GROMACS .gro file of C-alpha atoms in nm:
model
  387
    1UNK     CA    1  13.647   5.593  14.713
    2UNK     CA    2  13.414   5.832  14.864
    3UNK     CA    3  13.131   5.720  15.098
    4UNK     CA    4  12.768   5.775  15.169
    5UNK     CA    5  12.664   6.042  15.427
    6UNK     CA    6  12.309   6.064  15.383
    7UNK     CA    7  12.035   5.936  15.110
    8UNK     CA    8  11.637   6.076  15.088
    9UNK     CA    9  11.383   6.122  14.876
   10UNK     CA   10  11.180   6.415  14.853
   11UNK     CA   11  10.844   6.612  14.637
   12UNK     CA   12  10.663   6.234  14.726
   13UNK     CA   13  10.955   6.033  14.571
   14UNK     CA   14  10.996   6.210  14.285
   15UNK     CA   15  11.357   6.347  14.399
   16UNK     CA   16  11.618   6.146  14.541
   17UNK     CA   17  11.899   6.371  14.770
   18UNK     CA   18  12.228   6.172  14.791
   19UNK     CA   19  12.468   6.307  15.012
   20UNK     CA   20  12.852   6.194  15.017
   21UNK     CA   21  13.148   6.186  15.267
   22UNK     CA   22  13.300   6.483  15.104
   23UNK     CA   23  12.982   6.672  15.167
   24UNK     CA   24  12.912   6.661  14.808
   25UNK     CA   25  12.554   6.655  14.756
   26UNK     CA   26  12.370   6.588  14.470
   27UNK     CA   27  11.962   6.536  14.343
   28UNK     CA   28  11.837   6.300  14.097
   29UNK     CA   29  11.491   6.275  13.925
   30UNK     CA   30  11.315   5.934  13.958
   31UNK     CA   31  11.213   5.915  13.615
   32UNK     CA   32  11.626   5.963  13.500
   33UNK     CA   33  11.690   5.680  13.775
   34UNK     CA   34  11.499   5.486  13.615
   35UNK     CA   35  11.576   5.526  13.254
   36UNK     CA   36  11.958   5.439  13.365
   37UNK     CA   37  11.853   5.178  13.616
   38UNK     CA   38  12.168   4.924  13.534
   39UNK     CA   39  11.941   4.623  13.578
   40UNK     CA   40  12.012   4.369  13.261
   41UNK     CA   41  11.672   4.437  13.176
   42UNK     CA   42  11.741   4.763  13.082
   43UNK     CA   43  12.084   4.814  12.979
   44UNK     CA   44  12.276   4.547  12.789
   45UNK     CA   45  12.525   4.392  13.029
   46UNK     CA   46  12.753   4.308  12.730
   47UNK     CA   47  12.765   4.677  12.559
   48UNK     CA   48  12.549   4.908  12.807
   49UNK     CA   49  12.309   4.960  12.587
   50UNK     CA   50  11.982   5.060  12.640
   51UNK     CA   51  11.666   4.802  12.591
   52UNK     CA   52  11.385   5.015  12.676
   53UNK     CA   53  11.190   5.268  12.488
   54UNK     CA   54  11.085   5.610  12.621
   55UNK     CA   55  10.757   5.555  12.630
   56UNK     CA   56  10.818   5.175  12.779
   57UNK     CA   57  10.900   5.354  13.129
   58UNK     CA   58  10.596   5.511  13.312
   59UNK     CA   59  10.511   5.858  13.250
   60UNK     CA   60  10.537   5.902  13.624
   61UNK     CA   61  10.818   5.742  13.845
   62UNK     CA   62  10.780   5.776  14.165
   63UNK     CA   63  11.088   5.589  14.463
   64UNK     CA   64  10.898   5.418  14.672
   65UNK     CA   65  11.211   5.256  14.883
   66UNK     CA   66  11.521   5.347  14.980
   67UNK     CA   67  11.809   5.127  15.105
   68UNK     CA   68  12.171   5.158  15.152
   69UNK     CA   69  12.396   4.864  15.112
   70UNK     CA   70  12.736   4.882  15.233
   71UNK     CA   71  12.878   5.198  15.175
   72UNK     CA   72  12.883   5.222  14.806
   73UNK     CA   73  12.578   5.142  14.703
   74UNK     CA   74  12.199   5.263  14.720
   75UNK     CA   75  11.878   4.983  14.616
   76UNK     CA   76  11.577   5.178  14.463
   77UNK     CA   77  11.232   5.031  14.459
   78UNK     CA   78  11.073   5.244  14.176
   79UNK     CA   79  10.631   5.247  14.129
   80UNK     CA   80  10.416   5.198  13.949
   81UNK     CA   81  10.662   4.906  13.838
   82UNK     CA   82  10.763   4.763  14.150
   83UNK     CA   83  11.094   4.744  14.032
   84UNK     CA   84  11.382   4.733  14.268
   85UNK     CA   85  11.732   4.801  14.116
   86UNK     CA   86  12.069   4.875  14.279
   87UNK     CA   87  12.304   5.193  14.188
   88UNK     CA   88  12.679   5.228  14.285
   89UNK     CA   89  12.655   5.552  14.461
   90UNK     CA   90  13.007   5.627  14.278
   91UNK     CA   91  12.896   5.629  13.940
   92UNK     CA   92  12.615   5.853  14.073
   93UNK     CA   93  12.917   6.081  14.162
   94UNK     CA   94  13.060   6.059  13.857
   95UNK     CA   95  12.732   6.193  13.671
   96UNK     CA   96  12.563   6.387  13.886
   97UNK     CA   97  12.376   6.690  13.702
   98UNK     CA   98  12.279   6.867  13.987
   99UNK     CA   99  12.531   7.178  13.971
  100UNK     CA  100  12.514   7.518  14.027
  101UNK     CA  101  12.469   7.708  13.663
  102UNK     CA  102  12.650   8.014  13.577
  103UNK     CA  103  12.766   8.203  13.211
  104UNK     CA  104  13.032   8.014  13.091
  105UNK     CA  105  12.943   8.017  12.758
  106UNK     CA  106  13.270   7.917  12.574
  107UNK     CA  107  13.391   7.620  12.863
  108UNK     CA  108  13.566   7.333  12.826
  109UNK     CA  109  13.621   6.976  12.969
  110UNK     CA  110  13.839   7.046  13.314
  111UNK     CA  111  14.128   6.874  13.153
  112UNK     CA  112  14.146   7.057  12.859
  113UNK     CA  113  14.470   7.310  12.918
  114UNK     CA  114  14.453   7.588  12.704
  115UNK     CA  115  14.803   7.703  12.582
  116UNK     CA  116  15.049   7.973  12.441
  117UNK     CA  117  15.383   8.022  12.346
  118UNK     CA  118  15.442   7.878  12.718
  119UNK     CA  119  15.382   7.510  12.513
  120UNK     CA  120  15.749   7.560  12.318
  121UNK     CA  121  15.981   7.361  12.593
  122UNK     CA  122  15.700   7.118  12.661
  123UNK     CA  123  15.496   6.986  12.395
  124UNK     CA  124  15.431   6.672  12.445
  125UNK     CA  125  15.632   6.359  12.251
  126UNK     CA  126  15.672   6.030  12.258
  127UNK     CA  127  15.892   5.789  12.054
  128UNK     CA  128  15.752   5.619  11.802
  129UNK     CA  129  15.902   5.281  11.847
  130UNK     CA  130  15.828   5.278  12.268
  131UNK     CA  131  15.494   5.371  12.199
  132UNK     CA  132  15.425   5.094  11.976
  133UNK     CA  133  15.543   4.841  12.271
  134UNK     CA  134  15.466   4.979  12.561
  135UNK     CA  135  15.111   5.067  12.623
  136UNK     CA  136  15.168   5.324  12.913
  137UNK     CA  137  15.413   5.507  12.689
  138UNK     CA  138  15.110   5.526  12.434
  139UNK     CA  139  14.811   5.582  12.696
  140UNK     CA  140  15.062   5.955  12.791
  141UNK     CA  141  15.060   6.038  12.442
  142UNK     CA  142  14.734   6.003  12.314
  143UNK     CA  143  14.646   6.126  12.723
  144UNK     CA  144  14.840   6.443  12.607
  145UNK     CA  145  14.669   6.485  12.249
  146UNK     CA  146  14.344   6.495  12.392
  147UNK     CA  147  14.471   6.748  12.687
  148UNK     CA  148  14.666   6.923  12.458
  149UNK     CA  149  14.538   6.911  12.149
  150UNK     CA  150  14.893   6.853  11.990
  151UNK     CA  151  15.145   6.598  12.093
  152UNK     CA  152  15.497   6.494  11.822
  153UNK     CA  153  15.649   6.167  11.785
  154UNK     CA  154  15.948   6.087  11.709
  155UNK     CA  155  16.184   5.764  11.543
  156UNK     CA  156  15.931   5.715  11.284
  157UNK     CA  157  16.028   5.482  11.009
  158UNK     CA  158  16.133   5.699  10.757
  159UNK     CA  159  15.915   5.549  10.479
  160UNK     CA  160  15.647   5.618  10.271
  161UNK     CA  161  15.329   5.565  10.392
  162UNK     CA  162  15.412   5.501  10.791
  163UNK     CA  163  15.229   5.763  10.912
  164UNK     CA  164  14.928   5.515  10.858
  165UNK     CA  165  15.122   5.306  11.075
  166UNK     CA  166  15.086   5.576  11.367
  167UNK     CA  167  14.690   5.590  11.313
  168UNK     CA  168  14.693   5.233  11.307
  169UNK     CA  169  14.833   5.233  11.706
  170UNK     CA  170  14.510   5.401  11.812
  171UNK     CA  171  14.237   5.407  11.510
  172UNK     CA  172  14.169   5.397  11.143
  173UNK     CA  173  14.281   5.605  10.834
  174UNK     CA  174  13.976   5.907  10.742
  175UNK     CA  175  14.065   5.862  10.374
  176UNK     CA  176  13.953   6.155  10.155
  177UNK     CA  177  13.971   6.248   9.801
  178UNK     CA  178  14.337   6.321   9.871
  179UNK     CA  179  14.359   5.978   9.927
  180UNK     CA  180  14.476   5.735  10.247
  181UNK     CA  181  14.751   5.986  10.304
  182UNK     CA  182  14.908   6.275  10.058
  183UNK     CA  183  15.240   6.433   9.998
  184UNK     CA  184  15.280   6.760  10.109
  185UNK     CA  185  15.560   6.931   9.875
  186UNK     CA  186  15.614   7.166   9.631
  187UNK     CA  187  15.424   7.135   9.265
  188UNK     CA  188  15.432   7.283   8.974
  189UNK     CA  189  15.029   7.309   8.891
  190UNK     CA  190  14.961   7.252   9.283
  191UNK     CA  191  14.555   7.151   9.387
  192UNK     CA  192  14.621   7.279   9.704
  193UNK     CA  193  14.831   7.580   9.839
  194UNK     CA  194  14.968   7.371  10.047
  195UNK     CA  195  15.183   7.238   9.763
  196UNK     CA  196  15.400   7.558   9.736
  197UNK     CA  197  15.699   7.698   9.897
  198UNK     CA  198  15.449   7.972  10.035
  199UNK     CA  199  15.394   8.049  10.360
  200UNK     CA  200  15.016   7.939  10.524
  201UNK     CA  201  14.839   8.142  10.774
  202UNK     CA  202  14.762   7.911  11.055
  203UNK     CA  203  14.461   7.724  10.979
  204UNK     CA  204  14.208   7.415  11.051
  205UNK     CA  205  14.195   7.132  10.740
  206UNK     CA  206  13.930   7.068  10.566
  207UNK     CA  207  13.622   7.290  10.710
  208UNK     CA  208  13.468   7.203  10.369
  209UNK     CA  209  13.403   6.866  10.510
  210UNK     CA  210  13.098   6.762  10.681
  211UNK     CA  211  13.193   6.615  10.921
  212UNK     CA  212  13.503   6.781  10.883
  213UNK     CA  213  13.876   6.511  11.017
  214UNK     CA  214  13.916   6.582  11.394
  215UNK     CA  215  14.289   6.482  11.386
  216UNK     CA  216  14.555   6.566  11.086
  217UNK     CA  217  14.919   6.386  11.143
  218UNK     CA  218  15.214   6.543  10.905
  219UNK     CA  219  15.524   6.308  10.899
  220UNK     CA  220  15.876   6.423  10.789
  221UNK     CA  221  16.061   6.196  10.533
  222UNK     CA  222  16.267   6.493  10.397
  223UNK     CA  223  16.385   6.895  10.509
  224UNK     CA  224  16.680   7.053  10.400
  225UNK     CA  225  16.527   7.364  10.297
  226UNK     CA  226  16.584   7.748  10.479
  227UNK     CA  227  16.256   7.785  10.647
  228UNK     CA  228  15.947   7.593  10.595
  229UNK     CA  229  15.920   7.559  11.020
  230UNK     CA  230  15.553   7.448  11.153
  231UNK     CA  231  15.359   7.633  11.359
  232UNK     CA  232  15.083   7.541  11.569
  233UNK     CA  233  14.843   7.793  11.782
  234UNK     CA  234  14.572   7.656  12.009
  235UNK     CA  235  14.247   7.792  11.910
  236UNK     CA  236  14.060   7.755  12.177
  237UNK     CA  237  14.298   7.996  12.348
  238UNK     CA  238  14.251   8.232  12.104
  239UNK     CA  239  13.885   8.235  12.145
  240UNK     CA  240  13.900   8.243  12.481
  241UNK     CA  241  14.102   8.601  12.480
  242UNK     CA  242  13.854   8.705  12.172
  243UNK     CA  243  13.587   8.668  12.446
  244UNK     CA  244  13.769   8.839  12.717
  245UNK     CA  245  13.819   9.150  12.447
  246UNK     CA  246  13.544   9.141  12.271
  247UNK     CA  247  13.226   8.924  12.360
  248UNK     CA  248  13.012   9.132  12.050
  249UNK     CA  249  13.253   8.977  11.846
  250UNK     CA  250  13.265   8.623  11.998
  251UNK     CA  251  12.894   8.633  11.992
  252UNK     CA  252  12.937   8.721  11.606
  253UNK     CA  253  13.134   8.407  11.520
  254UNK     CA  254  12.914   8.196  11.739
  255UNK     CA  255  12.594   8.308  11.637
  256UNK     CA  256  12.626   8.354  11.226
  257UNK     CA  257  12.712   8.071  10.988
  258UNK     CA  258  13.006   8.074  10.759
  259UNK     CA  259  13.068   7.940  10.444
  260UNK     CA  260  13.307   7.698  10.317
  261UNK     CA  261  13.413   7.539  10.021
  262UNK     CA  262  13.638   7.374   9.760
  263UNK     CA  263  13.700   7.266   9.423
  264UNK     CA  264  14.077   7.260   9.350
  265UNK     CA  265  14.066   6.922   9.144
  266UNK     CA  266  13.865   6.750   8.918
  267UNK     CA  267  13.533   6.571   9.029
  268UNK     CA  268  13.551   6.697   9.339
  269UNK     CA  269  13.354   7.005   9.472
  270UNK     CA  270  13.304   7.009   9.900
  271UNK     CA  271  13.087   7.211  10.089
  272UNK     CA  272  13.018   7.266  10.437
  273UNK     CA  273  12.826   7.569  10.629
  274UNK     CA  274  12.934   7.605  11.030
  275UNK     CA  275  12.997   7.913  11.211
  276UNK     CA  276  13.363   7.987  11.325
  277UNK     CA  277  13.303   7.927  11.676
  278UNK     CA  278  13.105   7.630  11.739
  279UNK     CA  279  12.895   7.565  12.064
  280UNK     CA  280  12.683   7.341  12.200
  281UNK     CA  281  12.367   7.388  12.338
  282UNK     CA  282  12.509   7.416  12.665
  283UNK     CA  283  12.770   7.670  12.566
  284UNK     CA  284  13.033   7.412  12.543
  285UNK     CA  285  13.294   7.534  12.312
  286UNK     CA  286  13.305   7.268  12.025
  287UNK     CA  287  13.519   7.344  11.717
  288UNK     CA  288  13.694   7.612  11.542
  289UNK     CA  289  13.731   7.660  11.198
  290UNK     CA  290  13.958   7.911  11.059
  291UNK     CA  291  14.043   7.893  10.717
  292UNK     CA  292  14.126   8.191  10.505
  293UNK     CA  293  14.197   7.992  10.169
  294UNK     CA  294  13.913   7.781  10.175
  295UNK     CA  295  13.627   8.045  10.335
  296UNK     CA  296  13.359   8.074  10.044
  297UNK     CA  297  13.106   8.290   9.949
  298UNK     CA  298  12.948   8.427  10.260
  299UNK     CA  299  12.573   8.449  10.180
  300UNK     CA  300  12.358   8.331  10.454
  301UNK     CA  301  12.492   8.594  10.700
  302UNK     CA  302  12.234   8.864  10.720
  303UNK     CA  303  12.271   9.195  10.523
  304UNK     CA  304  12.252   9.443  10.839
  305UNK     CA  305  12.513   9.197  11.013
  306UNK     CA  306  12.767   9.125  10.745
  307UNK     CA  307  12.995   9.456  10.875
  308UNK     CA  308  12.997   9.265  11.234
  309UNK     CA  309  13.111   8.946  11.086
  310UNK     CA  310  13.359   9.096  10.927
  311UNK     CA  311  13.503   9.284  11.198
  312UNK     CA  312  13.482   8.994  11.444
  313UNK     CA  313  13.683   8.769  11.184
  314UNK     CA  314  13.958   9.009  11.168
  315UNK     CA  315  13.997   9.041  11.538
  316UNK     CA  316  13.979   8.654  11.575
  317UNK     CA  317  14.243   8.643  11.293
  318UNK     CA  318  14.480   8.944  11.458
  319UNK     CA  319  14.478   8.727  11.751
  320UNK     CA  320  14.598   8.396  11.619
  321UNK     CA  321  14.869   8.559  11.512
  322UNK     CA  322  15.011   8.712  11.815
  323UNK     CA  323  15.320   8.576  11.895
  324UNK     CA  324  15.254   8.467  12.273
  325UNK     CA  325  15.026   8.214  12.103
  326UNK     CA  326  15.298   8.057  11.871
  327UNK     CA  327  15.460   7.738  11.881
  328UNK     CA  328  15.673   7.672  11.639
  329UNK     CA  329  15.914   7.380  11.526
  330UNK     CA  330  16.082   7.253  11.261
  331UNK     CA  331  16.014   6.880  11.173
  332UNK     CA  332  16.328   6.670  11.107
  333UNK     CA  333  16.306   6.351  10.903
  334UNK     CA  334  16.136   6.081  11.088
  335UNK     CA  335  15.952   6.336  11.300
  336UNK     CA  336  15.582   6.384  11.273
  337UNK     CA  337  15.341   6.587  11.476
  338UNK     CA  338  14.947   6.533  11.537
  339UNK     CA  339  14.704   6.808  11.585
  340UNK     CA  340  14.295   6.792  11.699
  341UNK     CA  341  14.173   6.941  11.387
  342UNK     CA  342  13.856   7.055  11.565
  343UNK     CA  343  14.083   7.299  11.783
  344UNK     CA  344  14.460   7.382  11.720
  345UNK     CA  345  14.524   7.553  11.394
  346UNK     CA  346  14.858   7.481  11.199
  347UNK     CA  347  15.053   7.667  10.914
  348UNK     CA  348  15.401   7.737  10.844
  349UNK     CA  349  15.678   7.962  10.698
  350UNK     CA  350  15.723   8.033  10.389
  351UNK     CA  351  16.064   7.814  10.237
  352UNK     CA  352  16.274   7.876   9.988
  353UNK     CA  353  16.301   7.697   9.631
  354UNK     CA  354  16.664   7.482   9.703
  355UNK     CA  355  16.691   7.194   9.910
  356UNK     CA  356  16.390   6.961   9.946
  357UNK     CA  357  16.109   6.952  10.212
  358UNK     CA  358  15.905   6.602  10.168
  359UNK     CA  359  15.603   6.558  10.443
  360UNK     CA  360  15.300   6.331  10.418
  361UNK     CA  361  15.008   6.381  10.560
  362UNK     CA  362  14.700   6.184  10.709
  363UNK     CA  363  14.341   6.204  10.872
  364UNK     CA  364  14.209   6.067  11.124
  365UNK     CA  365  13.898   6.096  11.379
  366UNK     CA  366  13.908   6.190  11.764
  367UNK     CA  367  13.653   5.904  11.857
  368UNK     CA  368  13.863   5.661  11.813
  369UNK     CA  369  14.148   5.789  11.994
  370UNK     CA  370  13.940   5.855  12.310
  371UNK     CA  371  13.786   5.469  12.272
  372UNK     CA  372  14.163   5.398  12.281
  373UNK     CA  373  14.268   5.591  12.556
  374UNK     CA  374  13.996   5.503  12.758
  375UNK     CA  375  14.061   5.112  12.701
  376UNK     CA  376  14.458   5.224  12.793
  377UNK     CA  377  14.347   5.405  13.122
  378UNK     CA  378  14.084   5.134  13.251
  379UNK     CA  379  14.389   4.900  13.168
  380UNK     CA  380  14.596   5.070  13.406
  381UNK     CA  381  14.312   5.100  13.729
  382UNK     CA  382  14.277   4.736  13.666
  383UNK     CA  383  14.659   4.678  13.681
  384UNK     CA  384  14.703   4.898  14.010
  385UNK     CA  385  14.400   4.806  14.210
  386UNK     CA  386  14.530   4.447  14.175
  387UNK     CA  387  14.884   4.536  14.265
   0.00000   0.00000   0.00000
């Protein structure tokens, strides 16, 4: 654990300068102090919660005293209040905003590891039955997911319906109109192309949802048939090289809205409008969603920049379909793989008509898999600093 080096305030208390061991070094407003002062009168101590209003704070903080204690902590005395509060310094490391801005429109979390074919020898798996009795086996997986965006699992009860049984280990069902989960095989009068023998361009589920499912699991209870292999392509790679060839286009995708829709069975019609690219205000690269079959009429793009859109979709599209992106596998019963819906696209090859090729499939939502992991991974500090 780092240490302190040096702590001032500065612009008559209105700044405080916090300088670290490392040489890290890092300034904080007083009036953000004290709206996460971690006093029990304003945050919950039982959820972390926050008590106070806006407007119950003073318009103008000011620090009026400054006092180290130890090494890991700093005590704040903040006016017009009087009120004297204590801050590890460490969690001021951890969310420090004080850093240097530059274009990076399109960025990601540091742990996020953007992929290609180089994913084929080591996507990440875990066993079904270890993960469901040993936490640490499930912490790597769902650890993975969330790195990688796509993780398989493997000795799966090969059952009907026990794919819920693999949401269950870190979060709840997102049931749909296709129900709590769905069979995924050929039909004669299908809903859904996915029903067919054809072969789907790699795609995200559901972008006619809003919010749309940030995971999708497909589970394996039958495959005998030539072909029908998965493939999975991380997005956010692709966008990444759309960028790096063409930032007209990536603004494009960002900037204009996209239609989608659908209304393949009775009493159900969805609709959802999102551009391709998604961003945050920051420039935080969100969500994809890339959909061929379910893109619907595109009418709020403007007239003058419909050519552009159209362009820019086709280069995003060529590029998902390069081969260096490409992973692909073919799931054997009691097999199942999980994607992040809001990033790595899926299809598969087309199959033929003999044999039989039986998969189920399942939604589920990102937030609770993080709340999960990050339960898992506290678990574990705990467990080694009191080793």
């Amino acid at each position: 654990m780092l240490g302190l080096s040096n702590v001032e305030t500065f612009a008559q208390g209105e700044i405080l300068q916090v300088k670290w061991t490392d040489s890290t070094t890092a300034r904080f407003h007083a009036i953000w102090l004290r709206d996460h002062s971690p006093d029990p009168d304003t945050l919950s101590p039982g959820n972390g919660q926050r008590l106070v209003r806006i407007q119950d704070l003073p318009a103008e903080v000011r620090i009026d005293g400054v006092k180290v204690v130890g090494d890991a902590h700093i005590e704040l005395t903040f006016l017009p209040e009087g009120k004297t509060v204590t801050f590890d310094a460490s969690w001021l490391l951890a969310n420090r905003y004080d850093r240097t801005c530059i274009d990076t429109t399109g960025w990601t979390r540091p742990d996020i590891v953007r992929w290609g074919e180089e994913l084929q020898s080591e996507l990440p798996v875990a066993s079904y039955a270890r993960a469901r009795e040993d936490s640490g086996e499930l912490c790597r997986w769902l650890s993975d997911i969330d790195r990688y965006g796509v993780a398989k699992m493997t000795e799966m009860p090969r059952e009907s319906g026990a794919i819920c049984r693999v949401v269950d280990l870190f979060g709840y069902v997102r049931e749909t109109n296709y129900g709590r989960f769905f069979e995924v095989r050929t039909e004669v009068d299908p809903v859904n192309l996915a029903y067919t023998g054809l072969g789907l361009q790699v795609h995200t589920d559901n972008p006619y949802r809003d919010p749309v499912p940030t995971l999708q699991l497909l589970s394996c209870l039958e495959n005998s048939v030539e072909g029908g292999d998965s493939i999975v392509v991380d997005s956010f790679k692709a966008v990444e090289i759309l960028k790096e060839e063409s930032p007209e286009a990536f603004a494009v995708l960002a900037g204009q809205p996209a239609n989608y829709t659908y209304a393949g069975s009775n009493g159900v019609y969805l609709r959802s409008k999102r551009p391709m690219i998604e961003l945050g205000p920051d420039g935080e690269l969100l969500a994809v969603r890339f959909n061929n079959r379910s893109l619907g009429p595109l009418t709020d793009i403007p007239f003058d920049q419909m050519p552009a859109f159209y362009e820019a979709y086709r280069k995003l599209a060529d590029i998902m379909e390069r081969p260096e992106l490409a992973v692909t596998f073919k799931l054997r019963p009691g097999e199942l793989f999980i994607v992040d819906n809001t990033r790595v696209t899926h299809g598969r090859i087309a199959y033929e008509g003999t044999g039989s090729r039986w998969l189920q499939g399942a939604y589920a939502d990102l937030d609770s898999l993080r709340s999960t992991l990050a339960v898992l991974q506290r678990q574990e500090l705990g467990e080694k600093e009191s080793a």
